[in-house]
Amino acid sequence: MSGVKRFVSRLLQLVFVLWAVATILFLIFRLMPGSPLAAYIDPTFTEEQQRILMARFGLDRPLFEQYLIYLWNLLHGDLGESFFYRQPVGERVLMLLPNTLVLSLFSIILAYMIGVVGGAYLAWKRGSFVEGATIPFVLTTRAMPEFWLGMVLLAVFSFSLGWFPAGGMRTAGSEYPSLLALYTSGDFWRHLFLPALTLAIYFHGLPLLLMRSNMLDVMSEDFVTMARIKGLSNWTIVVRHAARNALLPVATSLAIAIGYQMQGSVVVETVFSWPGLGRELVRAVSASDYPLAQGAFLLIAVVVILMNLLADLLYGLLDPRISHA
Amino acid sequence: MKNLFKATTAFGLALSVAGPVFAAGDEIREITIFSRPQAAQPSEFQFVQLIAQEWRRLGLDVNIEVMPWEQMADIVWYNRDDWDTTGWQMVGRPERSDPDELIFNLFHTTTAPTGYNFIGYENPEYDAIVEAQRTETDIDARRDLIHRAQAILAADQPNLMLAHPQSTFAYDNTVWDPDSVIDQGGIGIRNTWTFINLEPLGDQRDVVLNSTDNVQGINPLWISGGTDSWITELIWDRLLRIGPDGLPQPWAAESYEWLDDSTVEIVLRDGMTWHDGEPVTVEDVVFSFEAAMGDEAPMYSPFVSNIADIEIVDDSTLQFHLNAPSAAFLTASLSKLNLIPQHIWAPVLEDLATRDEENAEDYQEEIPIGSGPFQFSSWLTNEEIVLEANQDHFSAPNVDRWILRIVPNTEASLGMLRSGEINFLSDYPGDPNILIEIAGEDGDLEVVSTVDMGFRYVAFNHRRPPFSDPAFRQALSMAINRDLIVGAAFRGFAVPSNSVISPALAFWHNDDVDEFETGVEVAQAILAEAGYEVIDGRLHYPDGVSETLGE
Amino acid sequence: MPSETATTTQAAYPSRLNAFVSGLWRIVRSIHLPLSDPFAMIGIIIYLVFFLVAVFANQIAPHDPTEILFTESYDLAADRLPGEDGFVLGTTSLGRDIFSQLVYGSQSALLIGLTAAAVVAVIGTIVGLISGYFGGVVDMMLMRLADIAFGIPFLPFVIVLAAFMEPSIWNVVFAMALILWRDTGRVVRSQVLSLRTRAYVEAARVSGSSNLKIVFRHIAPNILPLSFLYGSIAIGWAILTEASISFLGFGDPETISWGYMLQDAYASQALSTGAYYWFIPPGVCIVLVVVAGFFISRGYEEILFPKLKE
C-alpha cells in the first residue's frame, strides 16, 4: 500500500471511530434511567419552567431526532450548554484542555527520559544484581494506585517538608499575559513538579521495560556482534549502535502513552487541585452535568484517538518492515 | 455459619411464641432511610447509620439507602409519595436570620404540594400562627407567635431534629489583625463584614481564601452555588444588609422608615457610583426590583412577590407599597436583592425577553459591574476569582485584593493554610478537631467556630403511614440520644437541636423545647402507649391498623 | 515448547469421553503455570496468602468491617491508634476497625481481580481466535470493534458508567468486559494468524478435521499462556481501577474494598493527622496483589518469549 493511500485509509478509520465513540456516548447519556434534568431543575422551578428547559435542551423530541441534532451540533463544534454553569461546554473544556495536555506531556517526557536511560542501562547490565533488583522495583511502581502515590508525595514533600505547593497551577493572584508566559514561568513549574512526578513514576515502567527488551533484541543482532568483534567498548556499542536502533519502537509508544496519560490525569488532577479536564469530568459526573461530562469525555477521547493514529503512522514510517495487511 | 445460626434461633423463637393470638395490627413494613455517601457527607452518613441502629432496637426493619444528592433530591422533591425518611439539611444564610422563611416555608400547608414542605406536614393551628406572625409588626408579639410555633413543632415532631452544626474557619493571625475579624451570629467569620473590615498587619494585603466548590456563575440575578453568593455579596450592594447581630441595617439606603403597616420609605445614599463610573440612581434601584418582579429572574421573584409598586418620590427617595403587611420584608427583600445598573441590564433583559427558553440566569457578564465594596478583576476557570477593593465605596475595604482559590479537597486546603498559600480558610468541611490541633502546632493560626443557623435532621414523610402518626414520629425521635449524635457524627462541633430556629438566633429561639428525654426505653413507652406492639422482635401497628404500603 | 502439543494429533481415540478427558488435560497442561520462575513463584505465593485471608476472613477479622464500634460507656471508638483498646491497626474516624476492613478488603479485591481477569481473557481470546482463524468479514468487523474500544478512554468510561449505574464493584468488571478485551483480542489474533500457517495445522486441515476441532485442539492450547498473560495483567488493572473509582467517590459504599478504605482515610484527613497506619496498609495490599499479577505475567512472558531469558 502506498503511503498516501495508507494515510487516507487511516483517516477514514479515525472518522469512523470518532463517530462510533460519539454515538456510544450519546446512547449512554440518553438511555440511562432518570431524567437528565432532575439535578438541574431547581426545586423552586414551576412545571412550566421545567418544560421550557426540556425544550431548550431538545429533550422533548424523539430520540432519533435528538441524535441527529447531536451529531449535527458536534460537526459544528457545538457541545451543548452545561447544566451546572449555564455556559457553552465547548468553551469551557477547550479552556481546560491545555492544562491537562501540558501536565500529560511533561510527565510523559519525564517518564521516557527515566525509562529510556534506565532501560538501556539495565540491558547493558543484564544478569547483574542491579537488574535483578530493579525490575521488581519498577513493576512495583506500576502497581501503585496513582492517587495513593500522589497522596504520599503530597504528604511528604508538601505538607511535611514544605518544598512544593499543596496544589493548583500558580500562586494566588499571579498574572501572566499569555498561556505561554504562564507555562514557562518558574512558579508554574514548581506547581507542576509533584503531579508530573507522580504520573512519571507510575508511567516510566513501560518505556523502561520496552527499551530493555528492545536493547536485548538489537544487541543479539549481527551488526552488534560485528562491533564487538571490532573490539569496540561495551558502552560505545550500547550507546552508538544498540540504543539508537532500540529507540524507534519506544518512540512510537510515546504517542499511545500520552493518550493513556490523559486518563491517568483524572485522579492526579483531583489530588493536586489541577485545573484540568479530568477534574472537570469527575466534577461534572458527580454533579450530573451531562452535557459537560459528555464534552469532557469526548475531548479526552479525541486526544486518545489522535494519539493512536499518530502512533500508528509513526510506526509505519519508522519501521518500513512492518506490514499492515 | 454465623448467619445460619442466627436463622435457626429465629426460627426456634418463632415456633415458641406461635401459640397465643395477639390483638395487634399488621407488622410494620421495612422502612428505608436515605443518606448521601460518606465521601460527600460524612456526618450524615454516620448519623444515619447510628439512627438506623437505634430504630432497629425498637423492632423496626430499617434499610439504609445511600445515594448521591441528585438522586436523593429527585426522589424527595419530585416523587413525594415514594420515600419514608431521609437525612436532610438546611443551610444558614444571612436572610434566614429572620425566622419567617424557615418557620413558614418548611411547614405551612400551602408549600406541601411543590414547595419546601416536602414532608407533607399539615396542621391548621400551626398554619394560623405562622400566617399571623407574618403580618405582626410588633416585634415582641411576633416573638410570642414564633415561640408558640416552635412549641407545636416540638409536640408534633414533624422531623427528627438533630443538631445545629458549628461552622469552623481559620485565618493567619500574623497576616490579619484578630480584632478586625467579625463573627456574624449564625454565619461565622467568613462574611462580608469581615472582608470589608479585615486589617493587614504586614505587607500581605491580599486576602487569599479557599472554596471546595467551583464557582458556577457571578450573576446578580441568579441564586447559584453557595460559594457564588460570597462573591455577589461583595460586588453588588443591597439597600439593607444583615448586620453581624442578625438584624437588617441601612446600607445603600441611608435610612428606612415604615410610613404605615405596608409602606416603607427609603432614602438612597448620596454619591454612590457603579464600578464603571456611572452614578447609582433611584431609577437603578427601581429597575433592580422590577427585574426580579418580571419573568427573567425566577429565583428572586418569591422575594418581591409582596411588592405592589415602587414609587419614586424624589432624586434620592422612594417608597415600597406592599400587598400585605410584612414583618420580614426588610430582611427577606430589601436585604436580599442586589442593586444592578439599569444601563447594563436593561438591554440584556430586553433581549432575553424575546427568547422563551433563556432568562437572566444564562447571562454571564464578561466583567460583572456592581457598586459594592469590591470590584471584579479576573476569573480563571476552576482556579481562582480575583476581586479588587473599590476605594470609592462608602465602606471601602482595607485589603487590596480578595482572591478565592478553588481547592477541591480538604487536605490540600489545610496544607495551603499551613504553607501560607492561603491566609484565610473560608471553606472547611473537615473535622474541626484536626484544624484546632494543627493550629496548635503551627502557632500562627486562629480558629473560630460559630454555631450555625442551619441545621441537620431526618425528615419523615407524613404521606406514608406509620409516619403520619405523631406518636410514632415522637417515639422514633426520642429513641435518638442527641448528645451521642453530636459526639459521633459531628465530633462535638454542633449543638443538639429540637427547633428549626437556631440558638444562634437567641431572640427567636424558644429555649423551652430544648429539654427532652431520650433513649430506647422512652421510645418504647411512647409506642406502647399508642398501641404499637413488638411481636417476634418486630414492631406491629396498633390493633386494627393494616399495612398499606409494603410489598 | 508450544509445538509439542502437535505430536499426538493423529491418534484416534476410542470414545468421545476419552477425547474430552484428554482435551481437558491438554488444557490444564497448557496453562503452564510458570513455576520455574522465582518471581512467578513469589506472585503465586502472594495470591495464595490473600486467597486464604479472603476465604477465612470472618475467622481472621475480629469485627464486622462496617460495624460502628463503641466503648463500654457508649462513646464512639473512633481514631484509636494501633494497639489501643485491642484494635490491631486502630479504628477509623467513624469508629470502624481498620484491620477487619483490611482483611475483608481482600475478598473484594480477589473477587474483582479474578472475575475481571477471567472476563477479559475469555472475551479477548474468543475474539482473537475467531478473528484470526476465520478472517474475512468477521475479522474486519471484530477488529473495527477493537478500534472503537481503543478509542474509548478507559477510566473516564468507568466513571461515566458508575455515575449511571447503582454503585457496585461489578461496574469495574462490566466496564473491563466492554473495553479491555481489545488488547488481548489483538494479540491473540496475530498469534493465531501465525499459528494457522504452521505445518501441523495445515496437516489437520488436510486430514479433514473440522474448523472447531482445529481451533480448540490445535490452536487454542498454544494461545492459552498468552491469555493467561493478559489475564494476570487484568487482575492488576481491575484492582487499580476499582481503587481509583472509589477514591473519586463513585465506589460502592456498602462494600469494603481497599480503594474504599483509602477514600475513607483521605476524606477523614488521615494525611493531616499523620494516620499512616490507616492509609499505608491498604495501599501496600493493593501493590502486593497487583505486583503479584505482574510477576506471574512475567513468568508467562518468559514461556512465550524465551529469548528474553536466554
Coordinates of C-alpha atoms in Angstrom, one line a residue, chain B residues 214-448:
Chain B
N214 CA -16.3 25.6 41.7
V215 CA -17.9 28.9 41.0
Q216 CA -21.0 28.4 38.9
G217 CA -21.6 32.0 37.9
I218 CA -21.2 35.6 39.0
N219 CA -24.6 36.9 38.4
P220 CA -26.7 39.3 40.5
L221 CA -30.0 37.8 39.2
W222 CA -29.2 34.1 39.7
I223 CA -29.0 32.4 43.1
S224 CA -26.4 29.8 42.2
G225 CA -23.9 27.9 44.4
G226 CA -23.2 28.8 48.0
T227 CA -19.7 30.0 47.1
D228 CA -21.1 32.2 44.4
S229 CA -23.0 34.2 47.0
W230 CA -19.8 35.2 48.8
I231 CA -18.8 36.9 45.6
T232 CA -22.2 38.5 44.7
E233 CA -22.5 40.0 48.2
L234 CA -19.2 41.8 47.7
I235 CA -19.6 43.0 44.1
W236 CA -23.2 44.2 44.5
D237 CA -24.7 46.4 47.1
R238 CA -28.2 45.9 48.6
L239 CA -30.4 48.6 50.2
L240 CA -30.0 47.0 53.6
R241 CA -27.5 44.4 54.8
I242 CA -27.9 41.9 57.6
G243 CA -25.6 43.1 60.3
P244 CA -23.3 40.9 62.5
D245 CA -26.2 40.9 65.0
G246 CA -28.6 39.3 62.5
L247 CA -30.7 42.4 62.1
P248 CA -31.0 44.4 58.9
Q249 CA -29.2 47.7 58.9
P250 CA -29.0 50.6 56.4
W251 CA -26.5 50.0 53.6
A252 CA -27.1 51.5 50.2
A253 CA -30.1 53.0 51.8
E254 CA -29.1 55.8 54.1
S255 CA -32.2 55.3 56.1
Y256 CA -35.6 53.5 56.0
E257 CA -38.8 54.2 57.7
W258 CA -42.2 52.4 58.0
L259 CA -44.8 55.0 57.0
D260 CA -47.6 52.6 57.8
D261 CA -48.1 48.8 58.1
S262 CA -47.4 48.3 54.4
T263 CA -45.3 51.2 53.2
V264 CA -41.5 51.6 53.6
E265 CA -39.7 54.8 52.6
I266 CA -36.1 54.6 51.6
V267 CA -33.6 57.3 51.3
L268 CA -30.7 56.3 48.9
R269 CA -27.2 57.1 50.0
D270 CA -25.6 60.1 48.2
G271 CA -22.7 59.9 45.8
M272 CA -22.6 56.1 45.0
T273 CA -21.2 55.0 41.7
W274 CA -21.1 51.8 39.7
H275 CA -17.7 50.2 39.1
D276 CA -17.8 51.7 35.6
G277 CA -18.1 55.2 37.0
E278 CA -21.8 55.8 36.3
P279 CA -23.8 57.2 39.2
V280 CA -26.2 55.0 41.1
T281 CA -29.7 56.4 40.9
V282 CA -33.2 55.7 42.3
E283 CA -34.2 54.6 38.8
D284 CA -31.5 51.9 39.1
V285 CA -33.0 50.8 42.4
V286 CA -36.5 50.6 41.0
F287 CA -35.1 48.7 37.9
S288 CA -33.4 46.2 40.2
F289 CA -36.6 45.3 42.0
E290 CA -38.7 45.3 38.8
A291 CA -36.2 42.9 37.1
A292 CA -37.0 40.4 39.8
M293 CA -40.7 41.1 39.6
G294 CA -40.6 40.2 35.9
D295 CA -40.0 36.8 34.3
E296 CA -36.3 36.8 33.8
A297 CA -35.1 36.2 37.3
P298 CA -37.3 33.4 38.6
M299 CA -35.2 32.6 41.7
Y300 CA -35.6 36.1 43.0
S301 CA -39.3 36.5 42.3
P302 CA -40.5 35.0 45.6
F303 CA -38.7 37.7 47.4
V304 CA -40.5 40.5 45.7
S305 CA -44.0 39.0 45.3
N306 CA -45.3 41.1 48.1
I307 CA -44.4 44.4 46.5
A308 CA -47.5 46.2 45.0
D309 CA -45.5 49.0 43.5
I310 CA -42.5 51.2 43.9
E311 CA -42.9 55.0 43.9
I312 CA -40.1 57.5 43.2
V313 CA -40.6 60.5 45.5
D314 CA -37.6 62.5 44.5
D315 CA -33.9 62.0 43.4
S316 CA -33.0 60.1 46.5
T317 CA -36.3 58.9 48.0
L318 CA -38.6 56.0 47.1
Q319 CA -41.5 54.2 48.7
F320 CA -42.3 50.5 48.6
H321 CA -46.0 49.7 48.8
L322 CA -46.8 46.2 49.9
N323 CA -49.8 44.0 49.2
A324 CA -49.9 43.0 52.8
P325 CA -48.1 44.0 56.0
S326 CA -44.9 42.0 56.3
A327 CA -42.6 41.8 59.3
A328 CA -39.9 40.1 57.3
F329 CA -39.8 42.5 54.3
L330 CA -36.7 44.3 55.4
T331 CA -34.8 41.0 55.8
A332 CA -36.2 38.9 53.1
S333 CA -36.5 41.5 50.4
L334 CA -34.6 44.8 51.0
S335 CA -31.5 42.9 52.3
K336 CA -31.8 40.2 49.6
L337 CA -32.0 41.9 46.2
N338 CA -28.8 43.0 44.5
L339 CA -28.8 46.5 43.1
I340 CA -27.9 46.4 39.4
P341 CA -27.1 49.1 36.9
Q342 CA -30.0 49.8 34.5
H343 CA -27.7 50.9 31.7
I344 CA -26.1 47.5 31.6
W345 CA -29.0 45.2 32.3
A346 CA -31.9 46.9 30.6
P347 CA -30.7 45.9 27.1
V348 CA -29.8 42.5 28.3
L349 CA -33.2 41.8 29.8
E350 CA -35.0 43.2 26.7
D351 CA -33.0 40.8 24.5
L352 CA -33.7 37.9 26.8
A353 CA -37.4 38.7 26.9
T354 CA -37.5 37.8 23.2
R355 CA -36.2 34.4 23.9
D356 CA -38.6 32.0 25.5
E357 CA -36.1 29.4 26.8
E358 CA -33.4 31.6 28.3
N359 CA -33.5 34.0 31.2
A360 CA -31.1 36.2 33.1
E361 CA -29.6 33.2 34.8
D362 CA -28.0 32.3 31.5
Y363 CA -26.3 35.6 31.0
Q364 CA -22.7 35.9 32.3
E365 CA -21.3 39.4 32.1
E366 CA -17.7 39.4 30.9
I367 CA -16.9 42.0 33.6
P368 CA -19.6 42.0 36.2
I369 CA -20.4 45.5 37.2
G370 CA -21.9 46.4 40.6
S371 CA -21.4 49.1 43.1
G372 CA -20.2 47.1 46.0
P373 CA -17.1 47.3 48.2
F374 CA -15.1 45.0 45.8
Q375 CA -15.0 45.1 42.1
F376 CA -14.4 42.2 39.7
S377 CA -10.8 41.7 38.4
S378 CA -10.4 38.3 36.9
W379 CA -11.8 34.8 36.8
L380 CA -9.7 31.8 35.9
T381 CA -11.9 28.7 35.4
N382 CA -11.5 26.2 38.2
E383 CA -8.5 28.1 39.6
E384 CA -9.4 31.4 41.2
I385 CA -11.5 34.6 41.3
V386 CA -9.8 37.9 42.0
L387 CA -11.7 40.9 43.2
E388 CA -10.1 44.3 43.9
A389 CA -11.0 46.8 46.6
N390 CA -13.3 49.5 45.5
Q391 CA -11.6 52.6 47.1
D392 CA -14.5 54.8 46.1
H393 CA -17.0 52.8 48.1
F394 CA -18.6 54.4 51.2
S395 CA -17.3 51.4 53.2
A396 CA -14.1 50.7 51.3
P397 CA -12.2 47.6 52.5
N398 CA -8.7 47.8 54.0
V399 CA -7.3 44.9 51.9
D400 CA -6.1 45.3 48.3
R401 CA -7.4 42.2 46.7
W402 CA -9.8 39.4 47.6
I403 CA -8.6 36.1 46.0
L404 CA -10.7 33.0 46.1
R405 CA -8.8 29.8 45.3
I406 CA -10.7 26.7 44.1
V407 CA -9.3 23.8 46.0
P408 CA -11.5 20.7 45.7
N409 CA -10.0 18.7 48.6
T410 CA -9.8 19.5 52.3
E411 CA -6.4 18.0 52.8
A412 CA -4.9 20.4 50.2
S413 CA -6.7 23.3 51.7
L414 CA -5.2 22.6 55.1
G415 CA -1.8 22.2 53.5
M416 CA -2.1 25.6 51.8
L417 CA -3.2 27.3 55.0
R418 CA -0.1 26.0 56.8
S419 CA 2.2 26.9 54.0
G420 CA 0.7 30.4 53.6
E421 CA -0.6 29.7 50.1
I422 CA -3.9 30.8 51.5
N423 CA -4.3 33.0 54.6
F424 CA -8.0 32.6 55.3
L425 CA -9.6 29.2 55.5
S426 CA -13.1 30.1 54.4
D427 CA -14.4 26.6 53.5
Y428 CA -13.6 23.7 55.8
P429 CA -15.9 20.7 55.6
G430 CA -13.4 18.6 57.6
D431 CA -13.0 17.7 61.3
P432 CA -12.6 20.9 63.4
N433 CA -10.6 18.9 65.9
I434 CA -7.9 18.4 63.3
L435 CA -7.9 22.0 62.4
I436 CA -7.5 23.0 66.1
E437 CA -4.7 20.5 66.6
I438 CA -2.9 21.8 63.5
A439 CA -3.4 25.4 64.6
G440 CA -1.9 24.5 68.0
E441 CA 1.3 23.1 66.3
D442 CA 1.5 26.0 63.9
G443 CA 1.0 28.8 66.4
D444 CA 0.1 31.4 63.7
L445 CA -3.4 30.2 63.1
E446 CA -6.6 31.4 64.7
V447 CA -9.5 29.0 64.6
V448 CA -13.1 30.3 65.1

